[in-house]
mmCIF file of C-alpha atoms (C1' of nucleotides) in Angstrom:
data_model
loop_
_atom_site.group_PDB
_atom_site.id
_atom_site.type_symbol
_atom_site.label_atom_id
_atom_site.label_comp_id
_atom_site.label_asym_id
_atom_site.label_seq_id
_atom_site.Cartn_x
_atom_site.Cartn_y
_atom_site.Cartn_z
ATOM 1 C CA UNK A 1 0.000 0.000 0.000
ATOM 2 C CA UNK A 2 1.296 3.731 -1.122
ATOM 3 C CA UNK A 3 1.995 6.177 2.040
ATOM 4 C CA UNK A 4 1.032 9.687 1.411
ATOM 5 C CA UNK A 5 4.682 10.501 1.193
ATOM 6 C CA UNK A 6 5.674 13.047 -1.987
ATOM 7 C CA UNK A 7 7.982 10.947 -3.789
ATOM 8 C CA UNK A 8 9.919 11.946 -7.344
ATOM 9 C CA UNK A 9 7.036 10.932 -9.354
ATOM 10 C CA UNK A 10 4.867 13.258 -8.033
ATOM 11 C CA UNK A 11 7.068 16.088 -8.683
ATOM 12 C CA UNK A 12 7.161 14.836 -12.117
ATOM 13 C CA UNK A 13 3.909 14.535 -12.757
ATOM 14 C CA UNK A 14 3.450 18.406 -11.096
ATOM 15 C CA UNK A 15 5.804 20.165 -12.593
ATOM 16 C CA UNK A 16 5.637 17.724 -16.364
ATOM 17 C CA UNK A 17 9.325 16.660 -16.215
ATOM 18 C CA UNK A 18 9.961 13.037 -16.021
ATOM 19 C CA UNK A 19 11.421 11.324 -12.741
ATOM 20 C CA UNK A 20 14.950 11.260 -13.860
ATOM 21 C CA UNK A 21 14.675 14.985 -14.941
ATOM 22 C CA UNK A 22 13.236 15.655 -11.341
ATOM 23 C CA UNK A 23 16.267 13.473 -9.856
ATOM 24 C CA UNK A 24 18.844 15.156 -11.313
ATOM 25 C CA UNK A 25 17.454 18.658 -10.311
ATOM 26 C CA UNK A 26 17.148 17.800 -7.125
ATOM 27 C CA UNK A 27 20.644 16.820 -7.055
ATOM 28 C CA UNK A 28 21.705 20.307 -8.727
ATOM 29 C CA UNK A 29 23.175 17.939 -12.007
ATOM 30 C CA UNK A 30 24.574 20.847 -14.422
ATOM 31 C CA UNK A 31 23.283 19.003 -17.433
ATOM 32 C CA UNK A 32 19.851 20.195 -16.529
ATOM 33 C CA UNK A 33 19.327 23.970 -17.300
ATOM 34 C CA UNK A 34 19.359 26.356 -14.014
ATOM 35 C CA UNK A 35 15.784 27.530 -14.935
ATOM 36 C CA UNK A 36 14.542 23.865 -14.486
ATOM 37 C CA UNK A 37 16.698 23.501 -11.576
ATOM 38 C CA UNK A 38 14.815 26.054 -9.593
ATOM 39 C CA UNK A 39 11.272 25.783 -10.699
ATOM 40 C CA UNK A 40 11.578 21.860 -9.649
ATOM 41 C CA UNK A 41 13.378 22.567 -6.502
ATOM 42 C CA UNK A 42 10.494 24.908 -5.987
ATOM 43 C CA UNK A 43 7.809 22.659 -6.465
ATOM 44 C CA UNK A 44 9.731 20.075 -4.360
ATOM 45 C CA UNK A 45 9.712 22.572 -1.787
ATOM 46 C CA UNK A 46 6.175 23.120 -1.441
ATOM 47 C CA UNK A 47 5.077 19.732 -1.732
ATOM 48 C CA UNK A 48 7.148 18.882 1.319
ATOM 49 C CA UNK A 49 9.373 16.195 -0.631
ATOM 50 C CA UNK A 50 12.181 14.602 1.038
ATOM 51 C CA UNK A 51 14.083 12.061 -0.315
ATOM 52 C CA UNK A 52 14.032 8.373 0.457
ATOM 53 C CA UNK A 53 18.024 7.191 1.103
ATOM 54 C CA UNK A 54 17.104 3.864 1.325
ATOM 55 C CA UNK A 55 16.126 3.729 -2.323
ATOM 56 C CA UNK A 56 18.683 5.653 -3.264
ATOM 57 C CA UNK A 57 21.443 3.573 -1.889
ATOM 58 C CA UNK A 58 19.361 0.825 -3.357
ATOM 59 C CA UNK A 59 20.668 1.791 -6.673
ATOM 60 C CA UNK A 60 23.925 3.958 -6.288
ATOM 61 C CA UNK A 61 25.344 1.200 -3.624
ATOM 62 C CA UNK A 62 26.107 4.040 -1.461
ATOM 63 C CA UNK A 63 24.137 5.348 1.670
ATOM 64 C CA UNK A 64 26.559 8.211 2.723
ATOM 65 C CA UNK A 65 26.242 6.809 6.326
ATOM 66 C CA UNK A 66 29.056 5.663 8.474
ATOM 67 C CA UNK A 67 28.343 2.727 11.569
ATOM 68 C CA UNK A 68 30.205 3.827 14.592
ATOM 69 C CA UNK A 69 30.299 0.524 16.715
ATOM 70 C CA UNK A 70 31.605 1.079 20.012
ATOM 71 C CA UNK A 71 31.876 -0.715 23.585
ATOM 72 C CA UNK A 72 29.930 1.292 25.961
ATOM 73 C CA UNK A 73 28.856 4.835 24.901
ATOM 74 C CA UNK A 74 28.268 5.933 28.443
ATOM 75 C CA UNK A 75 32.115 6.352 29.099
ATOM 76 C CA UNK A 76 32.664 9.908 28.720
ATOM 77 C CA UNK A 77 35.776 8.914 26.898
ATOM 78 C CA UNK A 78 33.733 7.576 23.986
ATOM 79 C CA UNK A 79 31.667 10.061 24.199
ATOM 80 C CA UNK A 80 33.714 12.598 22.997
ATOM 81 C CA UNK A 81 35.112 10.258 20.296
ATOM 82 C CA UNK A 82 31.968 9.938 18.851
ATOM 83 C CA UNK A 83 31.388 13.680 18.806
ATOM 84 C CA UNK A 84 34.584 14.274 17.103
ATOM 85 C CA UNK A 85 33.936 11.293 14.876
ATOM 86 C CA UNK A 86 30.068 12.488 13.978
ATOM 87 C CA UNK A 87 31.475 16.055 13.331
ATOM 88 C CA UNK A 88 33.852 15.201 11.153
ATOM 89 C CA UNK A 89 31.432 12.619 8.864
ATOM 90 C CA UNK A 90 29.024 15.273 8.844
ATOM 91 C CA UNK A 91 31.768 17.612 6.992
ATOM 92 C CA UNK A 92 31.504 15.348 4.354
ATOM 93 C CA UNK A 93 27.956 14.618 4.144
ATOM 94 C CA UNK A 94 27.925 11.435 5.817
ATOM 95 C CA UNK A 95 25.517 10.454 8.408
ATOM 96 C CA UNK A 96 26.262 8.310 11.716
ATOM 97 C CA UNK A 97 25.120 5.558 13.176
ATOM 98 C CA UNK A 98 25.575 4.841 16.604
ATOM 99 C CA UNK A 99 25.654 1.205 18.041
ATOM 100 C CA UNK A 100 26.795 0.043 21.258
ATOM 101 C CA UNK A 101 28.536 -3.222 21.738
ATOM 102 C CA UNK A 102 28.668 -2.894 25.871
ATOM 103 C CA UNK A 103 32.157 -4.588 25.126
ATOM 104 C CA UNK A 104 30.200 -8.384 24.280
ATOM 105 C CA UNK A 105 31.322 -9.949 21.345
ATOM 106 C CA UNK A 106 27.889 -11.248 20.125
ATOM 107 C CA UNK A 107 26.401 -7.729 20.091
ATOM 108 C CA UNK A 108 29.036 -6.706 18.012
ATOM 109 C CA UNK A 109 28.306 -9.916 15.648
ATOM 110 C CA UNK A 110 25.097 -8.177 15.646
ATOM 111 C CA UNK A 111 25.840 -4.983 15.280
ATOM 112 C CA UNK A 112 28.522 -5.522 12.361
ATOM 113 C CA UNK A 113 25.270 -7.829 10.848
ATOM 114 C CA UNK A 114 22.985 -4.354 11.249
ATOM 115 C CA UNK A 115 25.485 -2.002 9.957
ATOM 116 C CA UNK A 116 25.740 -4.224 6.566
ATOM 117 C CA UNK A 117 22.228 -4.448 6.110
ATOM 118 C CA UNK A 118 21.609 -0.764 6.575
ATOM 119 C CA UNK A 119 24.217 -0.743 3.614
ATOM 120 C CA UNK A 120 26.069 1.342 5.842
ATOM 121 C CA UNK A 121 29.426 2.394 3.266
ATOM 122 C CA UNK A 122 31.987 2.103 6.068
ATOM 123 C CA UNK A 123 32.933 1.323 9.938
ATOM 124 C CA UNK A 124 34.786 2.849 12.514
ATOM 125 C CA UNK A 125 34.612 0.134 15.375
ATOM 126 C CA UNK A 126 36.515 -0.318 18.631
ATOM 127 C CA UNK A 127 36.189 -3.986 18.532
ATOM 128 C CA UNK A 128 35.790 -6.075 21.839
ATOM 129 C CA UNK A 129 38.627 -8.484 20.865
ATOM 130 C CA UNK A 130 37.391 -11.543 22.796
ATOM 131 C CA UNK A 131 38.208 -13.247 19.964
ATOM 132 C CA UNK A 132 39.283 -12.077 15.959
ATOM 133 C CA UNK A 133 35.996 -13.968 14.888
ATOM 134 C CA UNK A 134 34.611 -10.650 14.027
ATOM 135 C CA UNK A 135 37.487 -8.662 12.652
ATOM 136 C CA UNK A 136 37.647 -11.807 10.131
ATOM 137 C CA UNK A 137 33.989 -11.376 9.360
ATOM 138 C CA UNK A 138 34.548 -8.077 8.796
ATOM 139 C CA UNK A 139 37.554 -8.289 6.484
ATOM 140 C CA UNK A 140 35.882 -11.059 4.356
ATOM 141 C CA UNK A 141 32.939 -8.382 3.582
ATOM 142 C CA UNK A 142 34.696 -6.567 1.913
ATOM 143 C CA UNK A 143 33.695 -3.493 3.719
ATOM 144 C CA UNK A 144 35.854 -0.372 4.552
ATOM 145 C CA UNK A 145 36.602 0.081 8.066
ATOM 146 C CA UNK A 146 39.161 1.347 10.899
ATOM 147 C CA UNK A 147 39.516 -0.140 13.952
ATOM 148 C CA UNK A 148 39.752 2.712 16.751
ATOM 149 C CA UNK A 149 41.753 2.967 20.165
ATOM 150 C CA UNK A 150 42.304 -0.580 20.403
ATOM 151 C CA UNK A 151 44.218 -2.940 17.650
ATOM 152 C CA UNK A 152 44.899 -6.516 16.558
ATOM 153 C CA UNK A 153 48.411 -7.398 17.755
ATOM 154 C CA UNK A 154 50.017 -9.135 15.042
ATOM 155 C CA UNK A 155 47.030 -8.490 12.605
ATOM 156 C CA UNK A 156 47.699 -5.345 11.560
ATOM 157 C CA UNK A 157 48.560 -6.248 7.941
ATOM 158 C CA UNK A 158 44.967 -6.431 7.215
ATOM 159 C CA UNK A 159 43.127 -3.719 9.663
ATOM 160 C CA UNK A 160 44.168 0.474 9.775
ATOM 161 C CA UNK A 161 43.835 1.156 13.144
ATOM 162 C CA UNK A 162 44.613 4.399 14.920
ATOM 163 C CA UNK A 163 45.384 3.873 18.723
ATOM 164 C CA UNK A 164 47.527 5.569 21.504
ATOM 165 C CA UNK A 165 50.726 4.690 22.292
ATOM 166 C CA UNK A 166 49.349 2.213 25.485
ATOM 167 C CA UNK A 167 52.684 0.850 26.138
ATOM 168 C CA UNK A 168 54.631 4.193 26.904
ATOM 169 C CA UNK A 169 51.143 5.494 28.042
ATOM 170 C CA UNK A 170 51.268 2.532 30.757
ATOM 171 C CA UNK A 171 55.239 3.324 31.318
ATOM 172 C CA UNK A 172 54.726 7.204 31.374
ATOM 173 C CA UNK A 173 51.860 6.642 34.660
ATOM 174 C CA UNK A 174 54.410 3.956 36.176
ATOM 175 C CA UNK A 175 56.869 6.358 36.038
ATOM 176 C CA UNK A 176 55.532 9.287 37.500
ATOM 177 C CA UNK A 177 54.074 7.450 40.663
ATOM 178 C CA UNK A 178 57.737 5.912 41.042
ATOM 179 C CA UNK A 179 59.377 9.592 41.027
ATOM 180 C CA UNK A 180 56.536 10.202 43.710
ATOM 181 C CA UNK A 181 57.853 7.828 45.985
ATOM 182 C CA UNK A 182 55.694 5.126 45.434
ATOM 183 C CA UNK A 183 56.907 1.295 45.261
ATOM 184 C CA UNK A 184 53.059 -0.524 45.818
ATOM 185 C CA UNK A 185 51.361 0.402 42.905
ATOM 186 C CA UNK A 186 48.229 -1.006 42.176
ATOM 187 C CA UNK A 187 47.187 -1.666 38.441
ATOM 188 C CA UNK A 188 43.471 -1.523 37.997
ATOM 189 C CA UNK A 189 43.546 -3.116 34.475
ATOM 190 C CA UNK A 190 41.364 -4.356 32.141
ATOM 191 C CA UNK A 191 40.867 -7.714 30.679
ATOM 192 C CA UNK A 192 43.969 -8.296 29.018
ATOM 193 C CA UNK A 193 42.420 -9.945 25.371
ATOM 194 C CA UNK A 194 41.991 -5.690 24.908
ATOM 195 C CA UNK A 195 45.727 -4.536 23.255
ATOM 196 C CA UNK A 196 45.610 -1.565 25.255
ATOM 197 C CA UNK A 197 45.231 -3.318 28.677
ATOM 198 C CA UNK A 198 47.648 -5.891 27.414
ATOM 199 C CA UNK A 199 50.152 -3.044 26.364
ATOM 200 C CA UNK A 200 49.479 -0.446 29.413
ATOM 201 C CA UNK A 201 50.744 -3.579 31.138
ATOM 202 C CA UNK A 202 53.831 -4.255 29.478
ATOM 203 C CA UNK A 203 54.172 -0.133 30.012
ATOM 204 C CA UNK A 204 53.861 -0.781 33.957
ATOM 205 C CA UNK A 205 56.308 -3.942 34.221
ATOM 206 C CA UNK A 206 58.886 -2.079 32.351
ATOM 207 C CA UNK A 207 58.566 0.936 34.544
ATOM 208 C CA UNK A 208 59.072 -1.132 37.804
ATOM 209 C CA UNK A 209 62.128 -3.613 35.958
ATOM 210 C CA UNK A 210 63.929 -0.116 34.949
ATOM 211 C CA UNK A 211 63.244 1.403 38.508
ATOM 212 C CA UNK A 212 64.906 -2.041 39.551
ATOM 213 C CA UNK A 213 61.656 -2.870 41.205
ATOM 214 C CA UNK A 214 60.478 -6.796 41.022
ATOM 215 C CA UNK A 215 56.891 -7.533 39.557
ATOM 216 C CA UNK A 216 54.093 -8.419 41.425
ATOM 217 C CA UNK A 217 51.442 -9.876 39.667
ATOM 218 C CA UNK A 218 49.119 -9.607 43.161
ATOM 219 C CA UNK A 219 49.330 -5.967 42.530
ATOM 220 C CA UNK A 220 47.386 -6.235 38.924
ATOM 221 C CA UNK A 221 43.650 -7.157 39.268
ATOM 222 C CA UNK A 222 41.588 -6.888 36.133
ATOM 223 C CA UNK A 223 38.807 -4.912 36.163
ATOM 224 C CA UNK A 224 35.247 -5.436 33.555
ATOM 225 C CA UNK A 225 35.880 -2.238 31.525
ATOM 226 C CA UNK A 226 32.199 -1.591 31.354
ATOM 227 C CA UNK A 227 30.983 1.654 33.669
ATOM 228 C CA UNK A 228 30.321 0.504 36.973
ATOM 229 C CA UNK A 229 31.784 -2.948 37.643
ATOM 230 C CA UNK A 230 34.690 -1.989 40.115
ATOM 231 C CA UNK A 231 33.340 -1.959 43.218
ATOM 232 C CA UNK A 232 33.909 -5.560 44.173
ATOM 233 C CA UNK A 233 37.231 -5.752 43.002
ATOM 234 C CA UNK A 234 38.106 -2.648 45.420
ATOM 235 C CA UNK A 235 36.452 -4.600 48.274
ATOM 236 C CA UNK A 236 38.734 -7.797 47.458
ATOM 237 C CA UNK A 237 41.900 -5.305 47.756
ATOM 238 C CA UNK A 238 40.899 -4.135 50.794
ATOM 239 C CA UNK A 239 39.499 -7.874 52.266
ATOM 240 C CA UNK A 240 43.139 -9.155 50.614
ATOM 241 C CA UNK A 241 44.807 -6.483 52.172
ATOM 242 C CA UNK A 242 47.063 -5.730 49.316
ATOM 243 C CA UNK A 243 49.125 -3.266 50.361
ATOM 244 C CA UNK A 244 49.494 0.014 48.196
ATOM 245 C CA UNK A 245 50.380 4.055 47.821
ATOM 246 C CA UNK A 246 49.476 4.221 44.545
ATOM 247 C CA UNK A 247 46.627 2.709 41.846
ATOM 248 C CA UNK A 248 47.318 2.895 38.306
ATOM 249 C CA UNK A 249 43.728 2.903 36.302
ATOM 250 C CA UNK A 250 42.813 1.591 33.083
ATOM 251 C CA UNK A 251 40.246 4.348 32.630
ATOM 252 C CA UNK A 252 39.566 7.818 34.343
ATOM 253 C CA UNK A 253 36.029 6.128 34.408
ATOM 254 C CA UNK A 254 37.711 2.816 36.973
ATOM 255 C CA UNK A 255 39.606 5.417 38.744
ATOM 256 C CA UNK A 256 36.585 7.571 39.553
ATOM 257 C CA UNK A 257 34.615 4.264 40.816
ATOM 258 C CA UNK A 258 37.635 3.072 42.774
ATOM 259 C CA UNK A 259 37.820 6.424 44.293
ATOM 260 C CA UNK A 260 34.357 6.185 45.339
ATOM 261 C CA UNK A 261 34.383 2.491 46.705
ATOM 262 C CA UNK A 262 38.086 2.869 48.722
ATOM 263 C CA UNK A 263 35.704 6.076 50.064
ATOM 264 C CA UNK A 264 33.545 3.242 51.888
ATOM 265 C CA UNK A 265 36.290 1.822 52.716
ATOM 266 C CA UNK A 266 37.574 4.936 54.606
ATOM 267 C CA UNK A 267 40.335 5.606 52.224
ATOM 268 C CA UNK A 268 40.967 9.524 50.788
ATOM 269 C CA UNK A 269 42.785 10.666 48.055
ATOM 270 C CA UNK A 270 44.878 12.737 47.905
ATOM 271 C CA UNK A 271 45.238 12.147 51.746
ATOM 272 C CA UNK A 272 45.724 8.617 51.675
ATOM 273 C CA UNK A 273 47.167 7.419 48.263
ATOM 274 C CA UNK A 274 47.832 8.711 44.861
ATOM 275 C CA UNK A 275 45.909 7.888 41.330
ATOM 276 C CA UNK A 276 46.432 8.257 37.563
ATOM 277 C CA UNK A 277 43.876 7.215 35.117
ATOM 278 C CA UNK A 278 43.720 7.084 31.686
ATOM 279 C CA UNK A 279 41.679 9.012 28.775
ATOM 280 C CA UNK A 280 42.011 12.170 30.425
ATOM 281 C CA UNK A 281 38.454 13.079 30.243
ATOM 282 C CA UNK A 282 39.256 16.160 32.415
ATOM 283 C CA UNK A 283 40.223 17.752 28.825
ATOM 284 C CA UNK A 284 36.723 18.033 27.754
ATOM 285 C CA UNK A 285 34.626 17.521 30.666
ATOM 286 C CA UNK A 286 34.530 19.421 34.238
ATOM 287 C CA UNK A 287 34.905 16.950 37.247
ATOM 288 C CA UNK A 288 35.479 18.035 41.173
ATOM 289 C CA UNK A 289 38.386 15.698 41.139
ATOM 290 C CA UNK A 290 41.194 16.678 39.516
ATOM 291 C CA UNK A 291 42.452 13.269 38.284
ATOM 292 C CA UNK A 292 46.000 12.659 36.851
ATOM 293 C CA UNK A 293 45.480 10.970 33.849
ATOM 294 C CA UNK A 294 47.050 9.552 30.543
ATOM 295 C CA UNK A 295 46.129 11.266 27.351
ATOM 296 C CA UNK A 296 46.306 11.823 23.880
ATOM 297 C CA UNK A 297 44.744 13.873 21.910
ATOM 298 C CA UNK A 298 40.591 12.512 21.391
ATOM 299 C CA UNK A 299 40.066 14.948 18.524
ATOM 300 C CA UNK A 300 43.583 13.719 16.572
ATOM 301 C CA UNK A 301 41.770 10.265 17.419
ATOM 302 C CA UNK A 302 38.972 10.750 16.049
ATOM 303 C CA UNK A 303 40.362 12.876 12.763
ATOM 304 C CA UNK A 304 42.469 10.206 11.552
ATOM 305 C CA UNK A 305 40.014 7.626 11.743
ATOM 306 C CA UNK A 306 37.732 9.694 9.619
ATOM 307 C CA UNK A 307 40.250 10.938 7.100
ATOM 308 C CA UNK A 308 41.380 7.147 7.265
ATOM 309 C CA UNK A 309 37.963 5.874 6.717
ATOM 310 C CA UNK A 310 37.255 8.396 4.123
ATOM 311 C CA UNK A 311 40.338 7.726 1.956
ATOM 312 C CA UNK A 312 39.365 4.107 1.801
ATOM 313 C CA UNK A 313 35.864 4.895 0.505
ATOM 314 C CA UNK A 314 37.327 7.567 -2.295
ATOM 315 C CA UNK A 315 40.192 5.101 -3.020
ATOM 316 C CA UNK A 316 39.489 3.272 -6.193
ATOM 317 C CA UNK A 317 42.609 1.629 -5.104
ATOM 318 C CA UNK A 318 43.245 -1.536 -2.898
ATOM 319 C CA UNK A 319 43.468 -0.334 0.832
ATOM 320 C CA UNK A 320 47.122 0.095 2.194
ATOM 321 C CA UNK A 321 46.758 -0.913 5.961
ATOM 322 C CA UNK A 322 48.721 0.971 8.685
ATOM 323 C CA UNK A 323 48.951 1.370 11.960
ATOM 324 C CA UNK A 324 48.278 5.261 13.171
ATOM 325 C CA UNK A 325 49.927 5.211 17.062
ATOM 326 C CA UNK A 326 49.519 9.062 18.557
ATOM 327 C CA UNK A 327 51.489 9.939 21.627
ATOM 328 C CA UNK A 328 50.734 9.319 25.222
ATOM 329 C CA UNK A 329 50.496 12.391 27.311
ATOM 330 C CA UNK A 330 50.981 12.237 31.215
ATOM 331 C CA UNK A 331 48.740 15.411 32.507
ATOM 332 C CA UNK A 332 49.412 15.760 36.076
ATOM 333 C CA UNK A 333 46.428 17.119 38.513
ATOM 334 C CA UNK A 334 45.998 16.603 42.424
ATOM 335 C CA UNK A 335 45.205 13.042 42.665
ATOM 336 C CA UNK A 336 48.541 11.846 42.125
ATOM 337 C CA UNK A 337 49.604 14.594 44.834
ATOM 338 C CA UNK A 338 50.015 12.361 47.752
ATOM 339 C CA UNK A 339 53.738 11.306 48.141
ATOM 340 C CA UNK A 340 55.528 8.778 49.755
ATOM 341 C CA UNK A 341 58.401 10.042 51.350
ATOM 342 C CA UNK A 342 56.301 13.249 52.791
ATOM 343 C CA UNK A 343 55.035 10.865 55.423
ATOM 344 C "C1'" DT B 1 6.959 -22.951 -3.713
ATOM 345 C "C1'" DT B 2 8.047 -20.089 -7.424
ATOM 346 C "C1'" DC B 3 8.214 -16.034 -9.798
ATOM 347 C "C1'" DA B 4 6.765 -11.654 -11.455
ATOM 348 C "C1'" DA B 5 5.528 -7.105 -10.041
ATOM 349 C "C1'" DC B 6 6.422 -3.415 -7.208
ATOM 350 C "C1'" DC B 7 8.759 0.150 -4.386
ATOM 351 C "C1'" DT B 8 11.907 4.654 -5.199
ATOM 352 C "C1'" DG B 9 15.801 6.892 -6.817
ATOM 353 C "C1'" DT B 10 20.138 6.604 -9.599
ATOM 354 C "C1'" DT B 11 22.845 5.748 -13.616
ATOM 355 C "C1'" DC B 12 24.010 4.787 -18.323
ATOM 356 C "C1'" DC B 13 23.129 5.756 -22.789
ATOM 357 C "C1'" DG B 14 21.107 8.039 -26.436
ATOM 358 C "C1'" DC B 15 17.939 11.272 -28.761
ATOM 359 C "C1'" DC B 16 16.451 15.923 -29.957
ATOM 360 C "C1'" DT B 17 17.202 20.778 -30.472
ATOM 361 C "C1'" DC B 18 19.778 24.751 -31.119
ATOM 362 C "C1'" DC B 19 23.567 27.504 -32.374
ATOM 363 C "C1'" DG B 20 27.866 28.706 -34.528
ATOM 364 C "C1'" DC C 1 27.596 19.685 -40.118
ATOM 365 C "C1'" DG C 2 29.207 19.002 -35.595
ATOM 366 C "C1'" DG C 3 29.254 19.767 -30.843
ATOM 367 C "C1'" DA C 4 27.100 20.961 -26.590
ATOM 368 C "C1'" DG C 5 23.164 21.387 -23.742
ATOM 369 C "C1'" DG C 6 18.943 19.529 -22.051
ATOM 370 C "C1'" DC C 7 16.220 15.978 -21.266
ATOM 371 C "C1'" DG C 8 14.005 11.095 -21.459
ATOM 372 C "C1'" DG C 9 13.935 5.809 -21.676
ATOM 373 C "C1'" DA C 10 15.290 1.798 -19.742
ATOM 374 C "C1'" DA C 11 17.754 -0.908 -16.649
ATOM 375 C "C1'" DC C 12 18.792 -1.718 -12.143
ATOM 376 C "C1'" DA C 13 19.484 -2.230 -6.866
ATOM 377 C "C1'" DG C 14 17.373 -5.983 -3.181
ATOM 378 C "C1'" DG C 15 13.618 -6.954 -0.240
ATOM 379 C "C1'" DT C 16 8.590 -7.626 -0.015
ATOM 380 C "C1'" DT C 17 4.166 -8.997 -1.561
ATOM 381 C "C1'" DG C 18 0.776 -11.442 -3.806
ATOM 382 C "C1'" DA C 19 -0.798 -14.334 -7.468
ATOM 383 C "C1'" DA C 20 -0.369 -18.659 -9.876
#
DNA sequence: TTCAACCTGTTCCGCCTCCG
DNA sequence: CGGAGGCGGAACAGGTTGAA
């Protein structure tokens, strides 16, 4: 059954042009005179006509809309990405879809299966990495796509990513609690399938080998990256009574909820130890704790991805894969404050 | 169960007109 | 006569629907 929507043919059939006259006007094509142009733009106008994308990408193969599939949209860190990201689509007339993996490899299955069949024309995805089930899927269709903050160690011959650089990012947070004094530092990480938690890791060991300090693998526990999940691995430190000065976060988002749960536990920072995330959220959102925190530059991020993305879909050309790695940045604020040797 | 028709907009190709 | 401008015809994309 017809809707009541205006559609091409009843421009044609208003204005006495015929449907690929009234297409090509629409799109301002200079082989149709400027006089036609208007008067069919102005008859689209009236009649309220807006053009159905879906048919059109039916035909041209391209939708001019770019999936976005992320882990959890509710960290402030992705956030931002996917403002930058959006912004810079919508510069070149591409629309974004959102989708939200909350980090579980079957919604991304999904949500890579959505993307195609909204003929979606490329991906930027920060991919859960439980397994490289759907990176493989991915490559196999054929589709455009950059992988974003995160990347597929030893796979990067057949995915662009842009990430920071987690393993001096990792060494750079080490190092600055060390020069504080610090020799129990706590590393809140996350599961370590993810390359960054894997490489912010490698970052920390090094830090403590140079400092001629031995490794403790008591003193990693691995947090689920998804907002909200960090509680009860606080109260095992505490019950454990691992001994620390210092915590080391994957995220600014874990450091904020360990902050709050050693709070129940009595525990005060600055007062009582020092903390460095990671993201540094603080550059683009207002907190009341100033948190130390590993950084590099969200916009850059973002950017490159885009221009990445973008170059593959104007590329006629086979896609030359590379790896995009932007500098870690260690931007120090109050919550790394407390030291060790002022006590 | 099969297959044609349909939906809507785009693209390729070609025709007609006009002007120099 | 030839080239350029302006426009139209037909094919086509892939999923859905309905008739045979």
């Amino acid at each position: 059954m017809r809707n009541s929507r205006v559609t091409l043919k009843d421009i044609a059939a208003k204005t006495g042009y015929t449907i690929n006259t009234v297409s090509r006007a629409l799109k301002n094509k200079d082989d149709i005179s400027l006089q036609t142009r208007q008067k069919i733009q102005e008859v689209a106008k009236e009649m309220g006509y807006i053009g159905d994308s879906i048919a059109g990408a039916l035909r041209s193969g391209h939708s001019k809309t770019v999936a976005v599939i992320l882990g959890d949209i509710s960290n402030p860190h992705f956030a931002i990405i996917v403002r930058e990201i959006e912004t810079g689509l919508r510069r070149h007339h591409y629309s974004t879809f959102i989708i939200n993996t909350d980090e579980n490899p079957e919604n991304e299955a999904e949500a890579i299966r959505l993307a195609l069949s909204r003929m979606v024309d490329g991906i930027i995805i920060c991919p859960t990495q439980q397994s490289d089930e759907n990176l493989t899927f991915l490559i196999n269709q054929n589709i455009p796509f950059v992988l974003i903050g995160r990347h597929f160690i030893g796979r990067d011959d057949c995915a662009t990513s842009v990430v920071c650089d987690d393993f001096m990012g990792g060494r750079l947070a080490t190092e600055h609690l060390l020069g504080l004094g610090h020799r129990n530092i706590l590393f809140l990480n996350g599961p370590l399938f993810i390359s960054s938690a894997s490489e912010r890791l490698a970052g920390y060991k090094e830090a403590l080998i140079s400092a001629g300090l031995a490794f403790d693998e008591r003193m990693v526990r691995e947090v689920p990256i998804v907002a909200g999940d960090c509680k009860h691995v606080i109260d095992e430190v505490v019950q454990d009574k691992i001994q620390f000065t210092a915590i080391l976060a994957f995220s600014d988002l874990i450091a904020y909820e360990a902050m709050y749960a050693l709070q129940l536990h009595g525990f005060q920072n600055p007062r009582d130890y020092a903390i460095v995330g990671f993201d540094n959220i603080q550059s683009k959102f207002l907190f009341p704790f100033p948190l130390t925190s590993i950084g590099s530059s969200k916009t850059t991020m973002a950017r490159r991805a885009v221009n990445l993305l973008l170059e593959a879909l104007n590329s006629n050309k086979p896609i030359v894969h590379q790896e995009i790695v932007l500098k870690a940045r260690l931007i120090v604020r109050a919550s790394s404050s407390y030291r060790v040797d002022s006590i």
